[in-house]
PDB file of C-alpha atoms in Angstrom:
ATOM      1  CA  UNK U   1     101.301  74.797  75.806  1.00 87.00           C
ATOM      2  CA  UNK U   2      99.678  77.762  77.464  1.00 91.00           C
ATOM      3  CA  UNK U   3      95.275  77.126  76.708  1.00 94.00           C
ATOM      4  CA  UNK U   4      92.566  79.652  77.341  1.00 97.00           C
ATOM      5  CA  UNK U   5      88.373  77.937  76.735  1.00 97.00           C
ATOM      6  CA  UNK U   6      85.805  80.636  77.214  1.00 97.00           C
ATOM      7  CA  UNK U   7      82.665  79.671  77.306  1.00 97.00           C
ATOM      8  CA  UNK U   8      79.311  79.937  76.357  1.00 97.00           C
ATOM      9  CA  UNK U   9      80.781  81.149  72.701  1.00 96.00           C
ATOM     10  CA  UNK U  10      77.291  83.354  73.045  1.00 97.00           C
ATOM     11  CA  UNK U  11      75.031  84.600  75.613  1.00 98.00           C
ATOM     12  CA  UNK U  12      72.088  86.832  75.120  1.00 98.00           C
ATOM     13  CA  UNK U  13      70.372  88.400  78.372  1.00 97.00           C
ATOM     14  CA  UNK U  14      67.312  90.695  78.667  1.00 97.00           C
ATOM     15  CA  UNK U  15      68.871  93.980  80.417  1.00 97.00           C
ATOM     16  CA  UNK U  16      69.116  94.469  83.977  1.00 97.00           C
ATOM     17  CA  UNK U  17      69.355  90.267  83.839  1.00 97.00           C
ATOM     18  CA  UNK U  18      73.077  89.380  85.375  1.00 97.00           C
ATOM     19  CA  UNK U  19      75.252  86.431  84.489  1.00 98.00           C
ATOM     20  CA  UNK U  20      79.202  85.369  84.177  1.00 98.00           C
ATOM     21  CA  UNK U  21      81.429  84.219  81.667  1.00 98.00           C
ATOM     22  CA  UNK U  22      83.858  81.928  82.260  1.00 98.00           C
ATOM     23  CA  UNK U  23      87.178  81.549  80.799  1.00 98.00           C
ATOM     24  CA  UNK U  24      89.149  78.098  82.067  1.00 98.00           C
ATOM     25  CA  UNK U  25      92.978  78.707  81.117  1.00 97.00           C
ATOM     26  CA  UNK U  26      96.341  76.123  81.559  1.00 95.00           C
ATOM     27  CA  UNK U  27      99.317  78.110  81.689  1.00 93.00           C
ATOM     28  CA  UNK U  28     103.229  77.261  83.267  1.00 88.00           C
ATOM     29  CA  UNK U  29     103.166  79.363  85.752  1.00 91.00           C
ATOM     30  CA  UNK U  30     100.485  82.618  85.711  1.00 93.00           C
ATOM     31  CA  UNK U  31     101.835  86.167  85.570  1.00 93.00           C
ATOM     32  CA  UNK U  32      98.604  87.560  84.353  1.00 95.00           C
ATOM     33  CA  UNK U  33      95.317  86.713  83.376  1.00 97.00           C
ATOM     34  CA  UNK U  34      93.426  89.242  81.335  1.00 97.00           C
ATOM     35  CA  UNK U  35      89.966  90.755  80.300  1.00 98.00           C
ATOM     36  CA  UNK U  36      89.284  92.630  77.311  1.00 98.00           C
ATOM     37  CA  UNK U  37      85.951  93.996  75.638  1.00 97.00           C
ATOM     38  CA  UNK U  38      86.251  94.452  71.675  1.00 96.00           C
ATOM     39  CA  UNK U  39      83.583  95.785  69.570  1.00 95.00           C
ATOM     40  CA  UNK U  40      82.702  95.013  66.251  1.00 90.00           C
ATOM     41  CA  UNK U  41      85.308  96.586  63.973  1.00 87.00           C
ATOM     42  CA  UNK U  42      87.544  97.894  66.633  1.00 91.00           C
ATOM     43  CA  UNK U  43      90.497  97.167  68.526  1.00 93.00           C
ATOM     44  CA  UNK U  44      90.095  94.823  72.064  1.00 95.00           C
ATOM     45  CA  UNK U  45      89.995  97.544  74.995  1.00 96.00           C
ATOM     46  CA  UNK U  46      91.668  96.541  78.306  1.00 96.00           C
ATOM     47  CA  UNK U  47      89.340  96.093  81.350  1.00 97.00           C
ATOM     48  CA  UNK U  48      91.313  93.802  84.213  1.00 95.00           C
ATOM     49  CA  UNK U  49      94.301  92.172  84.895  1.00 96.00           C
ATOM     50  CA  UNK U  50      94.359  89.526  87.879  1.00 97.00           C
ATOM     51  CA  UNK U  51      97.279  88.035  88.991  1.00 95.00           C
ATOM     52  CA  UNK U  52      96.712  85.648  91.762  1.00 94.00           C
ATOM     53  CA  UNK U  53      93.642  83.139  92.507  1.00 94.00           C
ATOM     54  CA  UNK U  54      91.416  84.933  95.023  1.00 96.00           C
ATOM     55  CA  UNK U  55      91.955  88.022  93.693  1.00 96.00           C
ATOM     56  CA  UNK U  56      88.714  90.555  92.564  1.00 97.00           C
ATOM     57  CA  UNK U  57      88.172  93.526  90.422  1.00 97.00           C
ATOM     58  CA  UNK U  58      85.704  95.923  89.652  1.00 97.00           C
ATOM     59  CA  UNK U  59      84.492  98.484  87.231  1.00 94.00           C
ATOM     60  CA  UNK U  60      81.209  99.550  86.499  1.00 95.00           C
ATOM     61  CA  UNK U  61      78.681  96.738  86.294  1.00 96.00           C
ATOM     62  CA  UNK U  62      81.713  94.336  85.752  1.00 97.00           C
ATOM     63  CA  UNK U  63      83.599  92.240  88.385  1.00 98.00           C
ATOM     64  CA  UNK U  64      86.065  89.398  87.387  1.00 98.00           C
ATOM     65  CA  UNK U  65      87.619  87.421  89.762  1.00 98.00           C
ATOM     66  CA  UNK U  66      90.416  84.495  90.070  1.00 97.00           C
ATOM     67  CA  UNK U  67      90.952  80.925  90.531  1.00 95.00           C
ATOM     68  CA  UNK U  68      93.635  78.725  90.206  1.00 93.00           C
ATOM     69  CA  UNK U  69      92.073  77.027  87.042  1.00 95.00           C
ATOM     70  CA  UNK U  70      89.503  79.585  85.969  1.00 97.00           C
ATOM     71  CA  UNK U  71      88.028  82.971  85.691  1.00 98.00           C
ATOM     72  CA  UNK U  72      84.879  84.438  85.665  1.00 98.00           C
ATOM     73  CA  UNK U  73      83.501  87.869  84.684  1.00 98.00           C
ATOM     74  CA  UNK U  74      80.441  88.301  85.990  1.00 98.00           C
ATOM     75  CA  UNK U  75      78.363  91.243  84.572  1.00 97.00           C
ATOM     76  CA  UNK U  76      75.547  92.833  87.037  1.00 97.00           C
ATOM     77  CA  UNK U  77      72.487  94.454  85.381  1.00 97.00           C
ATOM     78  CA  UNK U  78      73.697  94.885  82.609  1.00 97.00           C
ATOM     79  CA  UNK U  79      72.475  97.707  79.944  1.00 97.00           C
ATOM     80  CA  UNK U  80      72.180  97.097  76.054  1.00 97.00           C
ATOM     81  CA  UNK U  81      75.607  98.954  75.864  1.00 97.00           C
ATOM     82  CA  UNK U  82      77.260  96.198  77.292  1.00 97.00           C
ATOM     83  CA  UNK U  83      77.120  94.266  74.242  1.00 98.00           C
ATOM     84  CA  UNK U  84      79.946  93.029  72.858  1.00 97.00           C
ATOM     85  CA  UNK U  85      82.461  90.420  72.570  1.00 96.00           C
ATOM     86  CA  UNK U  86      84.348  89.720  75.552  1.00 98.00           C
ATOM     87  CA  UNK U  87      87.841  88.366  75.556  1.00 97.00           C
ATOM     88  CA  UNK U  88      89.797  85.880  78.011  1.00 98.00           C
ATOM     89  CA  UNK U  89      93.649  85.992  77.657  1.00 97.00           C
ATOM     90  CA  UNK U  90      96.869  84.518  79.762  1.00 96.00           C
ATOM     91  CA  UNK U  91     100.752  85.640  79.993  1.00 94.00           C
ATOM     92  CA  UNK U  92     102.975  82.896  81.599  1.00 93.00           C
ATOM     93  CA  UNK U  93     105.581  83.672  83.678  1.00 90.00           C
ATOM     94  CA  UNK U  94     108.138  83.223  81.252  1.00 84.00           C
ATOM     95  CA  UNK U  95     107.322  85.736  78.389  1.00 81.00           C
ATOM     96  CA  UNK U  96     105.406  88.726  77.577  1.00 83.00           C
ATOM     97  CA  UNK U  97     102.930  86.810  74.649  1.00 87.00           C
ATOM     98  CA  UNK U  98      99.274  87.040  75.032  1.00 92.00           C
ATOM     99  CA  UNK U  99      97.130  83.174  74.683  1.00 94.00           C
ATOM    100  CA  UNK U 100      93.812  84.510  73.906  1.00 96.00           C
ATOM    101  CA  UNK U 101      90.855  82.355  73.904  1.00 96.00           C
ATOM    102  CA  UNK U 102      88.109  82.280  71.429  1.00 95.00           C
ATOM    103  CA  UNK U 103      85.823  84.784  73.134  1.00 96.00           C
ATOM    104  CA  UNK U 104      81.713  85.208  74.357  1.00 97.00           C
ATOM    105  CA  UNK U 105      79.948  87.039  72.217  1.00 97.00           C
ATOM    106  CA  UNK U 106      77.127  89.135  74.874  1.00 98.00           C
ATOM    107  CA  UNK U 107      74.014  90.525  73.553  1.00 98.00           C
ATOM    108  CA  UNK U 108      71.930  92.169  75.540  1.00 98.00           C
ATOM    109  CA  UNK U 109      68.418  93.534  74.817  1.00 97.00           C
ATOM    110  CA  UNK U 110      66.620  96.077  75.766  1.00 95.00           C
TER     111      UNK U 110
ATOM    112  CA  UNK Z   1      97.828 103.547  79.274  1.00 82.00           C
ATOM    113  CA  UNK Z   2      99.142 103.806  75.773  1.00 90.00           C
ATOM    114  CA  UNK Z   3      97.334 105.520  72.574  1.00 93.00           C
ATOM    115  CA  UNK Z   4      97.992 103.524  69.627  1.00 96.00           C
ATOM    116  CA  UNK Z   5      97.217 104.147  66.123  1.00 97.00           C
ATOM    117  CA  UNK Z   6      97.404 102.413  63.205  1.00 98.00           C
ATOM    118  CA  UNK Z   7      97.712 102.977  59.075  1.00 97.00           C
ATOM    119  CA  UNK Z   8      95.564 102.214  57.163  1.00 97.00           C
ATOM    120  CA  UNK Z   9      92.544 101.343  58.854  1.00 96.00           C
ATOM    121  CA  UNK Z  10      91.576  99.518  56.176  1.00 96.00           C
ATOM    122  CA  UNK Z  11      92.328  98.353  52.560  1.00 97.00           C
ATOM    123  CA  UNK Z  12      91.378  95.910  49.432  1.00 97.00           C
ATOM    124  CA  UNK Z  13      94.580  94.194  47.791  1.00 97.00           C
ATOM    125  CA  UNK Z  14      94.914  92.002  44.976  1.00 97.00           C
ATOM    126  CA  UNK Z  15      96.914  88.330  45.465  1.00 97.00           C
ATOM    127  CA  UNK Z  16     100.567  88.609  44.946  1.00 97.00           C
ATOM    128  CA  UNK Z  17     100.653  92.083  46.554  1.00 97.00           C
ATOM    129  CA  UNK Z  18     102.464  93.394  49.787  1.00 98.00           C
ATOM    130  CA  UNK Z  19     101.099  96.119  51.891  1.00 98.00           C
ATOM    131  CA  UNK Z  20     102.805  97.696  54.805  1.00 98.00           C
ATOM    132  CA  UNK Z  21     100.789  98.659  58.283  1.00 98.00           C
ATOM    133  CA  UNK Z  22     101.973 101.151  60.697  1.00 98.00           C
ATOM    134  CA  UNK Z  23     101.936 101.402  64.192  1.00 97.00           C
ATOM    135  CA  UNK Z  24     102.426 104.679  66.166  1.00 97.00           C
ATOM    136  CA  UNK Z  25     102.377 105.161  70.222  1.00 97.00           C
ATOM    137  CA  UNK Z  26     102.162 108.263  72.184  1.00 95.00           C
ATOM    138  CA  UNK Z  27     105.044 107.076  74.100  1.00 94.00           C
ATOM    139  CA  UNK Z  28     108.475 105.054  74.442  1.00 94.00           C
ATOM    140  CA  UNK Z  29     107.767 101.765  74.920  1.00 93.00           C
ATOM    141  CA  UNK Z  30     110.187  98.643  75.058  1.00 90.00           C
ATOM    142  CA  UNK Z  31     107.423  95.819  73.540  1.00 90.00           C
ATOM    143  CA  UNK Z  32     105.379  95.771  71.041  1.00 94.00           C
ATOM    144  CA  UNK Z  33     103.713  93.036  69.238  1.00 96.00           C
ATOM    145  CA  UNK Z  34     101.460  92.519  65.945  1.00 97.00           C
ATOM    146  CA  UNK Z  35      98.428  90.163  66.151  1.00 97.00           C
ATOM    147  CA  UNK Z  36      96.688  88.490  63.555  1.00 97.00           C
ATOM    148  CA  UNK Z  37      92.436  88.201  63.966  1.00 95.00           C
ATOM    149  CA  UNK Z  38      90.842  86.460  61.127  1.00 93.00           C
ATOM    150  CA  UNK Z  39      87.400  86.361  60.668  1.00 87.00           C
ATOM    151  CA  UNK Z  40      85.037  84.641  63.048  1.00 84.00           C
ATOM    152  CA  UNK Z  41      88.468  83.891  65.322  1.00 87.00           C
ATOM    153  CA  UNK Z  42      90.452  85.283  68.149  1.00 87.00           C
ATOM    154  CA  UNK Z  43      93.832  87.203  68.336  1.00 93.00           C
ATOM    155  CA  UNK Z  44      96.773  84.795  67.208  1.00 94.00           C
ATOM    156  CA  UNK Z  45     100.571  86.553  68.219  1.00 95.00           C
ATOM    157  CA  UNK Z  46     102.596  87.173  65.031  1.00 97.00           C
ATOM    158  CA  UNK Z  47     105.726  88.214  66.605  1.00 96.00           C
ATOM    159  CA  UNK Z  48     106.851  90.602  69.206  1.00 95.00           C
ATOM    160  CA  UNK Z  49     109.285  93.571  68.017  1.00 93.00           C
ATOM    161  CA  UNK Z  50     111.800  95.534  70.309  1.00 87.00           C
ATOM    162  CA  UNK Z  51     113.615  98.492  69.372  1.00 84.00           C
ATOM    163  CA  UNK Z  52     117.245  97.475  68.534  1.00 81.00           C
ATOM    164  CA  UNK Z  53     116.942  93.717  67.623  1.00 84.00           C
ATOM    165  CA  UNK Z  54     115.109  91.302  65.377  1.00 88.00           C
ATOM    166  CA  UNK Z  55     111.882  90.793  65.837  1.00 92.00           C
ATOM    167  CA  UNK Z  56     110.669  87.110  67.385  1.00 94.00           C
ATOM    168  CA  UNK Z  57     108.385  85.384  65.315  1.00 96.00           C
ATOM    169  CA  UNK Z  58     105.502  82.546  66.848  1.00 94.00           C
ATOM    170  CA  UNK Z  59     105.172  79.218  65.186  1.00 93.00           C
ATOM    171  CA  UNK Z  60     103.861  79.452  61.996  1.00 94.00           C
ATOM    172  CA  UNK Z  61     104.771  82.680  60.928  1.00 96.00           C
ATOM    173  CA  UNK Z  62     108.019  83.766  59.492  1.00 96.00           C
ATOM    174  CA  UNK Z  63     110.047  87.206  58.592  1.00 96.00           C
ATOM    175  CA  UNK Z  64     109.920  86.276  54.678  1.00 97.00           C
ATOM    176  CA  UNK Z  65     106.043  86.649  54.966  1.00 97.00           C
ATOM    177  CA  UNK Z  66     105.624  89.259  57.640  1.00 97.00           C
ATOM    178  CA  UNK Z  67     108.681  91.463  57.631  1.00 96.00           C
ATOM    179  CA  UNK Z  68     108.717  94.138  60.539  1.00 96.00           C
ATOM    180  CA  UNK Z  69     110.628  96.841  61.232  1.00 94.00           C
ATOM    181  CA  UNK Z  70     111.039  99.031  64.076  1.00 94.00           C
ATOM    182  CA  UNK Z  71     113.017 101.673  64.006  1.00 92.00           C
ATOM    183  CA  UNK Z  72     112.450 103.753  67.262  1.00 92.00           C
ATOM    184  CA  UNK Z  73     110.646 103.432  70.562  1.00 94.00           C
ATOM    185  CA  UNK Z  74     107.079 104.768  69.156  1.00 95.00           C
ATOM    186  CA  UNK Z  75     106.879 103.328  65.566  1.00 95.00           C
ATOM    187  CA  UNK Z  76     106.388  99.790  63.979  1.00 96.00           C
ATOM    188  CA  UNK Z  77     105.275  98.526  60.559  1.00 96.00           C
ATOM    189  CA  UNK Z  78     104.012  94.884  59.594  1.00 98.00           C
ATOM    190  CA  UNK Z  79     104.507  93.940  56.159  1.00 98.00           C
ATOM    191  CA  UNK Z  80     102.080  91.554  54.669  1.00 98.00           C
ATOM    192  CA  UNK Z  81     104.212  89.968  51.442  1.00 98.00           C
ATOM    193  CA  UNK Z  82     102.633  88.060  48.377  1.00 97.00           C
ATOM    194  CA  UNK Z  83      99.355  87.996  50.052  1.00 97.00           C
ATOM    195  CA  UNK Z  84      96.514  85.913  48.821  1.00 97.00           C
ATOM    196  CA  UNK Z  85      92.846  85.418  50.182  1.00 96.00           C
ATOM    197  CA  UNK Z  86      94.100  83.721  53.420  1.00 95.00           C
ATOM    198  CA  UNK Z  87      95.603  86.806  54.700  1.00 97.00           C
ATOM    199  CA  UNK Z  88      92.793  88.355  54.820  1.00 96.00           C
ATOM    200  CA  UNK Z  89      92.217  89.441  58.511  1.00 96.00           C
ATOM    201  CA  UNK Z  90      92.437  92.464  60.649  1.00 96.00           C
ATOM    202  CA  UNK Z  91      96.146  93.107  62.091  1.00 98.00           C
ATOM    203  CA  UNK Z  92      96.665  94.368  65.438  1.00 97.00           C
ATOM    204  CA  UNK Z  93      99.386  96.146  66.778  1.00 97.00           C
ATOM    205  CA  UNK Z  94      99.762  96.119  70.878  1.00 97.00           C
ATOM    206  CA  UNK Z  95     102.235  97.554  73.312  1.00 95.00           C
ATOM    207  CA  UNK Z  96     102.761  96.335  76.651  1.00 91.00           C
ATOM    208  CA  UNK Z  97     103.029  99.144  79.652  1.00 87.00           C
ATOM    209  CA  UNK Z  98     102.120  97.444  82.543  1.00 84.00           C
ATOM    210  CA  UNK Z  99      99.456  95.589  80.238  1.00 89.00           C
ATOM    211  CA  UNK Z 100      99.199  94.907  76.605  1.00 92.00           C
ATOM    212  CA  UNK Z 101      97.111  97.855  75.027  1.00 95.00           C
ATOM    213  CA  UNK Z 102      95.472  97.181  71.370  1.00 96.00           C
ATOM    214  CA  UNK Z 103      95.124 100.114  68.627  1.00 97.00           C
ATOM    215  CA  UNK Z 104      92.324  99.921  66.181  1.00 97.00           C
ATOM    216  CA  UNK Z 105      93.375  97.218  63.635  1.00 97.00           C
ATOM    217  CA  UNK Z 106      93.559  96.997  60.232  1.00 97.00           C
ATOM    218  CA  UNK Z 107      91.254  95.612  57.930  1.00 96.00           C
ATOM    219  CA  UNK Z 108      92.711  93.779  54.845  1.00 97.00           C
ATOM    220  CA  UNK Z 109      90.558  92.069  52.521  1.00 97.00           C
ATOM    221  CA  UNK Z 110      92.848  90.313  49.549  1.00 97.00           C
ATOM    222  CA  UNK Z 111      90.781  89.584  46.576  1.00 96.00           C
TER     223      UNK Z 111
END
């Protein structure tokens, strides 16, 4: 059974103060492992896809990158606009379904 | 990308009640699946629904309960049936082009 564990459940940084989140996943076989940023009330919005360990991606003050076991999105300077909850999910190989684990929950003050 | 929207955006229902959510996208798309997020918790799968054959239901959940339809390539509905307080949760609709896009959810509170 495809398992995502994000942790911490909740981080709160001073702005401009950088971090990661990590998000440790078992999955048979890996065709995509997913980051997502959903605000309170709304829909989760699509930020990266990584496919293979090693592999990096950027946008903005966010960069996730790719291991064989885990992921990290690390977050660099980040503003008070960056708040929100962000979400870790996997898609084996075998099927188009979404695991999604249970999420950080980033405040950041000004 | 996709642009998804969904109907209502929210609602209040009494127990024993079904209400239906819709699901539009701005273009043909093969997938599309309906998520369940109830409070506190992250996105469970309900089932995933292509155009021209019964939808696939996850563990746990089953047609009698959540019926869905979908009757072309840009349109799906979720039916919540006999609901009581547990159902309460917002319901997601996603659609997979090239990655799995979410629309806006609905809100249901059952009282």
């Amino acid at each position: 059974e495809d398992q995502v564990t994000q942790s911490p459940e909740a981080l709160r940084l001073q702005e401009g103060e950088s971090s990661s989140l990590n998000c440790s996943y078992t999955v048979s076989g890996l065709r995509g492992l997913f980051w997502y940023r959903q605000d309170p009330g709304k829909g989760p919005e699509f930020l990266f896809t990584l496919y293979s360990a090693g592999e990096e991606k950027e946008k903005e003050r966010l960069k996730a990158t790719l291991t064989k076991k885990e992921s990290f999105l690390h977050i660099t300077a980040p503003k008070p606009e960056d708040s929100a909850t962000y979400l870790c999910a996997v898609q084996a190989a075998s099927g188009s379904r979404l695991t999604f684990g249970e999420g950080t929950q980033l405040t950041v003050n000004p | 990308s996709a642009v998804i929207s969904q109907k209502p955006s929210r609602d209040i229902c009494q127990r024993g009640t079904s209400l239906t959510i819709q699901c539009q996208v701005d273009s043909q798309v093969t997938m599309m699946f309906w998520y369940r997020q109830q409070p506190g918790q992250s996105l469970t799968l309900i089932a995933t629904a292509n155009q021209g054959s019964e939808a696939t239901y996850e563990s746990g959940f089953v047609i009698d309960k959540f019926p869905i339809s979908r009757p072309n390539l840009t349109f799906s509905t979720l039916t919540v049936s006999n609901m009581s307080p547990e159902d309460s949760s917002i319901y997601l609709c996603s659609v997979e082009v090239e990655t799995q896009y979410f629309g806006p959810g609905t809100r249901l509170l059952v009282l």
